Coordinates of C-alpha atoms in Angstrom, one line a residue:
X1 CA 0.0 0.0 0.0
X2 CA 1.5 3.6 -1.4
X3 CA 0.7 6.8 -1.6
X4 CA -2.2 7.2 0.6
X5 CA -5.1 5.0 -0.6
X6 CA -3.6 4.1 -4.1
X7 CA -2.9 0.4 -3.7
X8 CA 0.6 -0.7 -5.1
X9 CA 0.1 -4.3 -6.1
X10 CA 2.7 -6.3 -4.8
X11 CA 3.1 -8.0 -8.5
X12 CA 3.3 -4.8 -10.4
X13 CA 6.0 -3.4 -12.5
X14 CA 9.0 -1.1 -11.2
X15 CA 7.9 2.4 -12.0
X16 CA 4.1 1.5 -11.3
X17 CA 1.6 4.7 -11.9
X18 CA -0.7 3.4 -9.1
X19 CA -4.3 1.6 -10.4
X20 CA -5.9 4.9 -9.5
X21 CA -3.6 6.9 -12.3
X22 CA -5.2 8.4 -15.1
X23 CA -2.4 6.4 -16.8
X24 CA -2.9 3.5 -15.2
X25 CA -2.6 0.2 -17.7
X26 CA -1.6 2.2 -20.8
X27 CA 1.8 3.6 -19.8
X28 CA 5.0 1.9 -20.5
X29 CA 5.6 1.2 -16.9
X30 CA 3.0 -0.8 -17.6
X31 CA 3.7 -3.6 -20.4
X32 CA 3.4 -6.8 -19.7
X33 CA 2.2 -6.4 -16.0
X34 CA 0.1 -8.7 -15.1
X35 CA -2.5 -6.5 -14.2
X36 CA -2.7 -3.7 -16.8
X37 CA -5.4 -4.7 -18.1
X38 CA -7.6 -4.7 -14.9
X39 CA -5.8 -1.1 -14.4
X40 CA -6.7 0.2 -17.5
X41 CA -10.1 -0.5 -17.4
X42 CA -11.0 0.1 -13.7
X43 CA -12.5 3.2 -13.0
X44 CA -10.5 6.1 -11.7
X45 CA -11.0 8.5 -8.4
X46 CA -11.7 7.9 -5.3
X47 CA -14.5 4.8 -4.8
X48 CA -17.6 6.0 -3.7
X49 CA -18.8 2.5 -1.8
X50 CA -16.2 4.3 0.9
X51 CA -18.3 6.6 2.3
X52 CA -21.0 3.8 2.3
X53 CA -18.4 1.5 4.6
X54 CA -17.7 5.0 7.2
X55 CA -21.3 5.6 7.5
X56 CA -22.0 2.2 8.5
X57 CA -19.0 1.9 10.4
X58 CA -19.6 4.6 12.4
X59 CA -21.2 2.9 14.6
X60 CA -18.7 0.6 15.4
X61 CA -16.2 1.7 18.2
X62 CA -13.6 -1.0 17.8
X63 CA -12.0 -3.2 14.7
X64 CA -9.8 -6.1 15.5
X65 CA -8.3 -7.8 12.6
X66 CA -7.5 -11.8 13.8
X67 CA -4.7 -12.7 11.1
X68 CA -2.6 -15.8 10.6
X69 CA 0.4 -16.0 8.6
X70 CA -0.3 -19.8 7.8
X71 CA -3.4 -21.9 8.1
X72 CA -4.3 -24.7 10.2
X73 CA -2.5 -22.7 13.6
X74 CA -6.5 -22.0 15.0
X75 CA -7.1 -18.3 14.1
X76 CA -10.7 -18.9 13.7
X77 CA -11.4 -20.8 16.8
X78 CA -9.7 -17.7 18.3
X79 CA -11.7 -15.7 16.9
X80 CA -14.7 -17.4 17.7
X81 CA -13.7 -17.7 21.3
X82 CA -12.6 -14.0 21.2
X83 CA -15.9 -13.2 20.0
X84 CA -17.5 -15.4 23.1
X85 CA -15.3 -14.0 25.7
X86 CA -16.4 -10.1 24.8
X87 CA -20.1 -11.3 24.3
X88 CA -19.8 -12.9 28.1
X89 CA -18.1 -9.5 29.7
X90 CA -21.7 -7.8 28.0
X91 CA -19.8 -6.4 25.0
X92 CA -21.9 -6.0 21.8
X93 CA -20.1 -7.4 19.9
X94 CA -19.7 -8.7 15.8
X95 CA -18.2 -11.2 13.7
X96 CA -17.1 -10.8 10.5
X97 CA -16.0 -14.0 8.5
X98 CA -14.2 -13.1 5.3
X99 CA -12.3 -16.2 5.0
X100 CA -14.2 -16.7 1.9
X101 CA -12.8 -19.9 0.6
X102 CA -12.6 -21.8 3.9
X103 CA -15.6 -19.8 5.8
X104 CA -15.9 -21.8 9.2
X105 CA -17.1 -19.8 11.5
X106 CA -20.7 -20.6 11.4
X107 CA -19.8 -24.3 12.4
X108 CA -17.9 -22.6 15.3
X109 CA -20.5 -20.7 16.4
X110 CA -23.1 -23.6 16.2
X111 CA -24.9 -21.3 13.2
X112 CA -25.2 -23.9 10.2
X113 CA -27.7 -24.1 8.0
X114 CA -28.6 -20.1 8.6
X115 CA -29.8 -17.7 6.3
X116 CA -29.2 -14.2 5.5
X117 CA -32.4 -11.6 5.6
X118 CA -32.5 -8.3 4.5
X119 CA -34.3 -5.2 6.1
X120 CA -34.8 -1.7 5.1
X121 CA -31.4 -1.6 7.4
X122 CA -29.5 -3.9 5.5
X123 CA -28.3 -7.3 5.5
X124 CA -29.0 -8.7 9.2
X125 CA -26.1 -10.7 10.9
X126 CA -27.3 -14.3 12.4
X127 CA -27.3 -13.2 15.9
X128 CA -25.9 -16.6 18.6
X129 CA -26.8 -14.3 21.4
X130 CA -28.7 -10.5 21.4
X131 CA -25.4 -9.4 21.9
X132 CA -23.5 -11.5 19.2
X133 CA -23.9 -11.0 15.8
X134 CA -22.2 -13.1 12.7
X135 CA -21.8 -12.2 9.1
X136 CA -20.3 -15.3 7.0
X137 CA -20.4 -16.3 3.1
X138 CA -20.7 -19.8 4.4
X139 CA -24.5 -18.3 5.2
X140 CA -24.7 -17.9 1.6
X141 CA -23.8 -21.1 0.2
X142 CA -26.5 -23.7 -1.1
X143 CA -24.6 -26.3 0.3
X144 CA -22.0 -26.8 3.4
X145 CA -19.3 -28.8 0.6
X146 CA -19.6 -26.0 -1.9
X147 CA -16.6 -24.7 -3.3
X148 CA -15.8 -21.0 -3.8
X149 CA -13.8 -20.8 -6.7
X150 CA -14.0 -16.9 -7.0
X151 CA -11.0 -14.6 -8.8
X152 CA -10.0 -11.1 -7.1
X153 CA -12.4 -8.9 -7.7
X154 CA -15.0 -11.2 -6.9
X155 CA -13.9 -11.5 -3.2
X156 CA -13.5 -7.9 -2.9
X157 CA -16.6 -6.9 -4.0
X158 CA -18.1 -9.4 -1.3
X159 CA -15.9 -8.0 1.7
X160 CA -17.2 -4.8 0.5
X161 CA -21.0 -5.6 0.1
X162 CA -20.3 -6.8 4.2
X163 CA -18.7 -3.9 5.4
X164 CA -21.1 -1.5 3.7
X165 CA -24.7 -3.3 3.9
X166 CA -24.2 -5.0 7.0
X167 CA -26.4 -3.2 9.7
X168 CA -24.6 -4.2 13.0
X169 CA -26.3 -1.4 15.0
X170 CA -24.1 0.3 18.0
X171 CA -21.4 -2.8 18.4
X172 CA -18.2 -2.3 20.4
X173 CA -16.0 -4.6 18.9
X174 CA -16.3 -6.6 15.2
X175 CA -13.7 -9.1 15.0
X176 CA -13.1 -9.6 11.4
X177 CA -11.6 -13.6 10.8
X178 CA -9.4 -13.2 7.9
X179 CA -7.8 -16.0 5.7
X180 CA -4.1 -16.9 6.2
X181 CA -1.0 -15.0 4.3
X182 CA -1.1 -11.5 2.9
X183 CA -4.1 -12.0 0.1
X184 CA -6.3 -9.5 -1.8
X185 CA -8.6 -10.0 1.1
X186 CA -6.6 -8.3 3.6
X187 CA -5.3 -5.6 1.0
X188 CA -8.8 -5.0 0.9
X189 CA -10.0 -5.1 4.5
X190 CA -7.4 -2.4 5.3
X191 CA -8.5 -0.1 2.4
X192 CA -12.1 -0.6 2.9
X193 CA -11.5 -0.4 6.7
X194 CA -8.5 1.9 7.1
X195 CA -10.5 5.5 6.9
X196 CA -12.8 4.4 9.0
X197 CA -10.0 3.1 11.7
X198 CA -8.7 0.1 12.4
X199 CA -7.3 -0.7 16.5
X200 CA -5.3 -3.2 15.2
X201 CA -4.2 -6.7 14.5
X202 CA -4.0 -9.9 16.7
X203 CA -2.1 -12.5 14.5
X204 CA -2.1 -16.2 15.6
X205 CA 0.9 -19.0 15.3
X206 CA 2.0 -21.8 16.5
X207 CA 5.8 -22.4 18.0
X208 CA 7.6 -24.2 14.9
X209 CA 9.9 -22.1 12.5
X210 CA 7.6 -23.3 9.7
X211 CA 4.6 -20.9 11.4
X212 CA 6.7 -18.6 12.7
X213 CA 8.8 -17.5 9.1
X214 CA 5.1 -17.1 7.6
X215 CA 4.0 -15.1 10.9
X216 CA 7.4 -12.9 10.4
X217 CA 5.5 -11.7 6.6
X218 CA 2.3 -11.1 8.4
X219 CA 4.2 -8.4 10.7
X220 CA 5.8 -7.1 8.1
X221 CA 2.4 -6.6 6.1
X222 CA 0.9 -5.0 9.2
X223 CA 3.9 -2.5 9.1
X224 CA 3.4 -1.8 5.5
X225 CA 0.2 -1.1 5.8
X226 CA 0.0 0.4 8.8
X227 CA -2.1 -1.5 11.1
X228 CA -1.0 -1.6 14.9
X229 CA -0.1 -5.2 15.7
X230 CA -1.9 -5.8 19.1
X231 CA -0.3 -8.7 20.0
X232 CA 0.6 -12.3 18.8
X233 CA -0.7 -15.4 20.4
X234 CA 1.1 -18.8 20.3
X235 CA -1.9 -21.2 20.1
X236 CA -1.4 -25.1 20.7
X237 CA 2.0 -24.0 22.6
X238 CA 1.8 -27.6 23.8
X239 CA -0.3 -30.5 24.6
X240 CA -2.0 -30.3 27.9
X241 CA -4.7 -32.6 29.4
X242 CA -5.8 -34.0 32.3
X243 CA -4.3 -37.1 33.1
X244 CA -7.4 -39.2 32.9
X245 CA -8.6 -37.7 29.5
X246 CA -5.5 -39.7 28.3
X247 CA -5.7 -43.1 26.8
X248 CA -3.1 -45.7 27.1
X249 CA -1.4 -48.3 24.6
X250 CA 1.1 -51.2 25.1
X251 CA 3.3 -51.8 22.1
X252 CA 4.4 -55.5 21.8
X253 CA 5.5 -57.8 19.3
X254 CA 4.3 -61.2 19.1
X255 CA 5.3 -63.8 15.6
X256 CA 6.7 -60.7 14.2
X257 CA 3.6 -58.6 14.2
X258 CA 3.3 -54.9 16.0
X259 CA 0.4 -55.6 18.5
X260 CA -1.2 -52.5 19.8
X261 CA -3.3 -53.1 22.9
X262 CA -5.6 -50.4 24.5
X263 CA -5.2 -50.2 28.4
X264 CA -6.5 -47.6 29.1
X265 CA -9.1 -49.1 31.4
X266 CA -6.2 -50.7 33.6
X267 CA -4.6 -47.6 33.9
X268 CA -6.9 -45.3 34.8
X269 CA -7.8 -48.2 37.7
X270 CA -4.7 -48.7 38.3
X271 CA -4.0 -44.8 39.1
X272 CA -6.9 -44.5 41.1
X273 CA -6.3 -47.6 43.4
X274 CA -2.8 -47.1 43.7
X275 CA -1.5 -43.3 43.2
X276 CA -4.7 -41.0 43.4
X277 CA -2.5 -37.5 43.7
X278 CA -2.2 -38.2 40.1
X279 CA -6.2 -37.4 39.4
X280 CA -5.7 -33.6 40.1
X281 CA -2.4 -33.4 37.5
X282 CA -2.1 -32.3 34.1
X283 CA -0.3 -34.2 31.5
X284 CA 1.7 -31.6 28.9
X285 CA 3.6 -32.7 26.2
X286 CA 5.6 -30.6 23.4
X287 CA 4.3 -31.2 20.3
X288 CA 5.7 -28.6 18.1
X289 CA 9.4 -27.4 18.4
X290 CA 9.9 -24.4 20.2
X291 CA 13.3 -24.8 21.0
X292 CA 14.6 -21.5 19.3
X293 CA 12.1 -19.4 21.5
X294 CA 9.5 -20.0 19.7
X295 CA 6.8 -16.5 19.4
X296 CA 8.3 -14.6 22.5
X297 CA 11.4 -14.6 21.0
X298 CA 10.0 -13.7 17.5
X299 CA 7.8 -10.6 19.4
X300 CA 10.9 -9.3 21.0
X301 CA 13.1 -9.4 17.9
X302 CA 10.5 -7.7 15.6
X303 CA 9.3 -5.1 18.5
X304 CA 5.9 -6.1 18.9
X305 CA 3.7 -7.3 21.9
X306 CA 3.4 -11.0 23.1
X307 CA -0.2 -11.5 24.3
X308 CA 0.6 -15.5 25.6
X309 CA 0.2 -18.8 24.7
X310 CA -2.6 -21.3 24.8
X311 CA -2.1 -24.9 24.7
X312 CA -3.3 -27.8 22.4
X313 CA -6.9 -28.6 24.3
X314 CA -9.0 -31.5 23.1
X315 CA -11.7 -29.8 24.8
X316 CA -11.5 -26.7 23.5
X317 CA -11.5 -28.7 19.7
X318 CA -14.8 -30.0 21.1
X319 CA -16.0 -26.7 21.4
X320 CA -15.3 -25.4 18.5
X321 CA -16.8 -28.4 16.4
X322 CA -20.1 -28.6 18.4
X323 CA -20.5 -24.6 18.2
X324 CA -20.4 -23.2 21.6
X325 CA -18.1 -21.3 23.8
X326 CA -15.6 -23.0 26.0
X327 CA -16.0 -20.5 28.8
X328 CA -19.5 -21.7 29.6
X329 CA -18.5 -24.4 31.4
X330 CA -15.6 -26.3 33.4
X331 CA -14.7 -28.6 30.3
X332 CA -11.9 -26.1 29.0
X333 CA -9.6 -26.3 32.0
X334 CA -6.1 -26.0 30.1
X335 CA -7.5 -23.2 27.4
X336 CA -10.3 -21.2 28.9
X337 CA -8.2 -19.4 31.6
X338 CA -5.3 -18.9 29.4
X339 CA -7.7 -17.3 26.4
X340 CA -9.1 -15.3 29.0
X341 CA -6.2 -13.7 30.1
X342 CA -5.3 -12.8 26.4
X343 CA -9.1 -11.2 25.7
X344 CA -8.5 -9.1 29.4
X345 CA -5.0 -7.5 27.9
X346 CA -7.1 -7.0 24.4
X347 CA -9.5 -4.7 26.7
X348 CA -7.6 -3.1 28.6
X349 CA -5.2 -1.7 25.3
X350 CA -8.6 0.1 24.4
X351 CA -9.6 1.7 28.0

């Protein structure tokens, strides 16, 4: 992003005019970009859906951006339990999927099958609670399997058809669940968004250098663009259950053949007969490599806040597949307390 709100795709030509140049697509700077002939047909001047997205958006008193640099590290069951957490503490809150080719958040929020209605307002979010709202494309699909095979300016045009004709009413927070990497959906998001303020980004990893090099771009793209990064949060930091959630194998070989026996039965007897101190212990277990620092250290070398880990918990997995909040109840011992600790800093950056 250059030059105000001219966007600067990141595949253009040296020398680019800007997509909002009168000479945009027809210069010589622009042969054999791959987008001249999008620029030179694109109308010029300032778009006039903006002022659409502020009005609407005026009534919104804080944006949070949940981004991942790589998928599969739990961003949207962050966001989901984000969105929980601020609906518990009597927030108004919204959600705002625009993970448009992999839109789960209506599973995670136990709204599947829902549909859309309009009012004189606007489009009307699926409301979970009177105080939690949800916009989603997967609301808009025929089918749950249904592929979204859109280009570009499809997407865009659908992030800002949801930003503009969406009638949250007075909200204090809409979390907006983005897809992973640095797409034309978050080039968009931020100049839809960016007049009308953002407070920031919370971007989620998980320990390994494999997350943590795509995380590093996700920073970088914050920076660019200038979006504050709130914090990061190092999600499934490690395994961590109680010890009679586990389940128990012996390994043997008998005529040359791997035999795996369940046992877990006899151990969980076992422990309770014979060492019942155990009952009250959690078992924790490293999965992922974190062995160069993991995301503290990446925070404190790129100057940005670390808001804390959460660990791996089947439970809150559960949660998230059967739609409901893991704060509810006491199922969530090893994530709720640690997510709510992460949501209380989130507050507190905006009193």
């Amino acid at each position: 992003m250059e030059n105000g709100n001219h966007e600067i795709p990141e595949n253009a030509n040296e020398h680019c005019p800007g997509p909002q140049s009168e000479s945009a697509g027809k210069s010589d700077a622009c042969e054999g970009c791959p987008n001249q002939q999008i620029c030179a047909t694109a109308p010029k001047g300032p778009d006039p859906d903006l002022v659409g997205i502020a009005e609407r958006m005026a009534t919104v008193k804080h944006k949070i951006l949940v981004l991942s640099g790589k998928g599969g590290v739990g961003k949207s069951t962050l966001s989901a339990q984000l969105s929980f957490a601020l609906a518990s503490k009597d927030y108004q809150v919204g959600l705002l999927d625009i993970d448009i080719c992999g839109p789960s958040i209506p599973k995670m929020l136990g709204l599947e099958g829902q549909d859309i209605h309009q009012s004189n307002l606007g489009w009307s979010p699926i409301y979970v609670d009177s105080n939690l709202g949800v916009m989603s494309i997967g609301f808009m699909l025929p089918h749950p399997d249904e592929a979204v095979i859109w280009r570009g300016p499809r997407k865009n045009g659908l992030i800002k058809q949801f930003l503009k004709d969406v009638h949250w009413g007075e909200i204090d927070y809409l979390v907006v669940d983005a897809p992973p990497g640095t797409s034309d959906e978050h080039i968009s998001i931020v100049q839809f968004l960016q007049a009308t303020g953002i407070d920031g980004a919370v971007i989620v990893t998980t320990p390994q250098q494999v997350s943590l090099i795509d995380v590093r771009k996700e920073i970088s793209f914050c920076k660019k663009v200038g979006i504050k990064v709130l914090g990061v949060v190092e999600n499934m930091s490690r395994l961590k259950q109680p010890v009679l959630d586990l389940e128990f194998e012996r390994i043997f070989t008998e005529e040359k053949e791997t035999i795996v026996e369940n046992v877990t039965e006899w151990a969980q007897k076992y422990i309770k007969e014979n060492a019942p101190e155990l009952l009250s212990l959690f078992a924790c277990s490293k999965v992922f490599d974190s062995s160069r620092g993991g995301a503290a250290k990446m925070c404190t070398d790129m100057g940005v806040p670390f808001l804390g880990t959460v660990p791996m918990d089947p439970q809150l997995g559960k949660a998230a597949e059967e739609g409901r909040s893991c704060f509810e109840d006491q199922k969530c011992s090893s994530s709720a307390s640690a997510l709510l600790r992460i949501v209380e800093q989130l507050i507190a950056s905006h009193e």
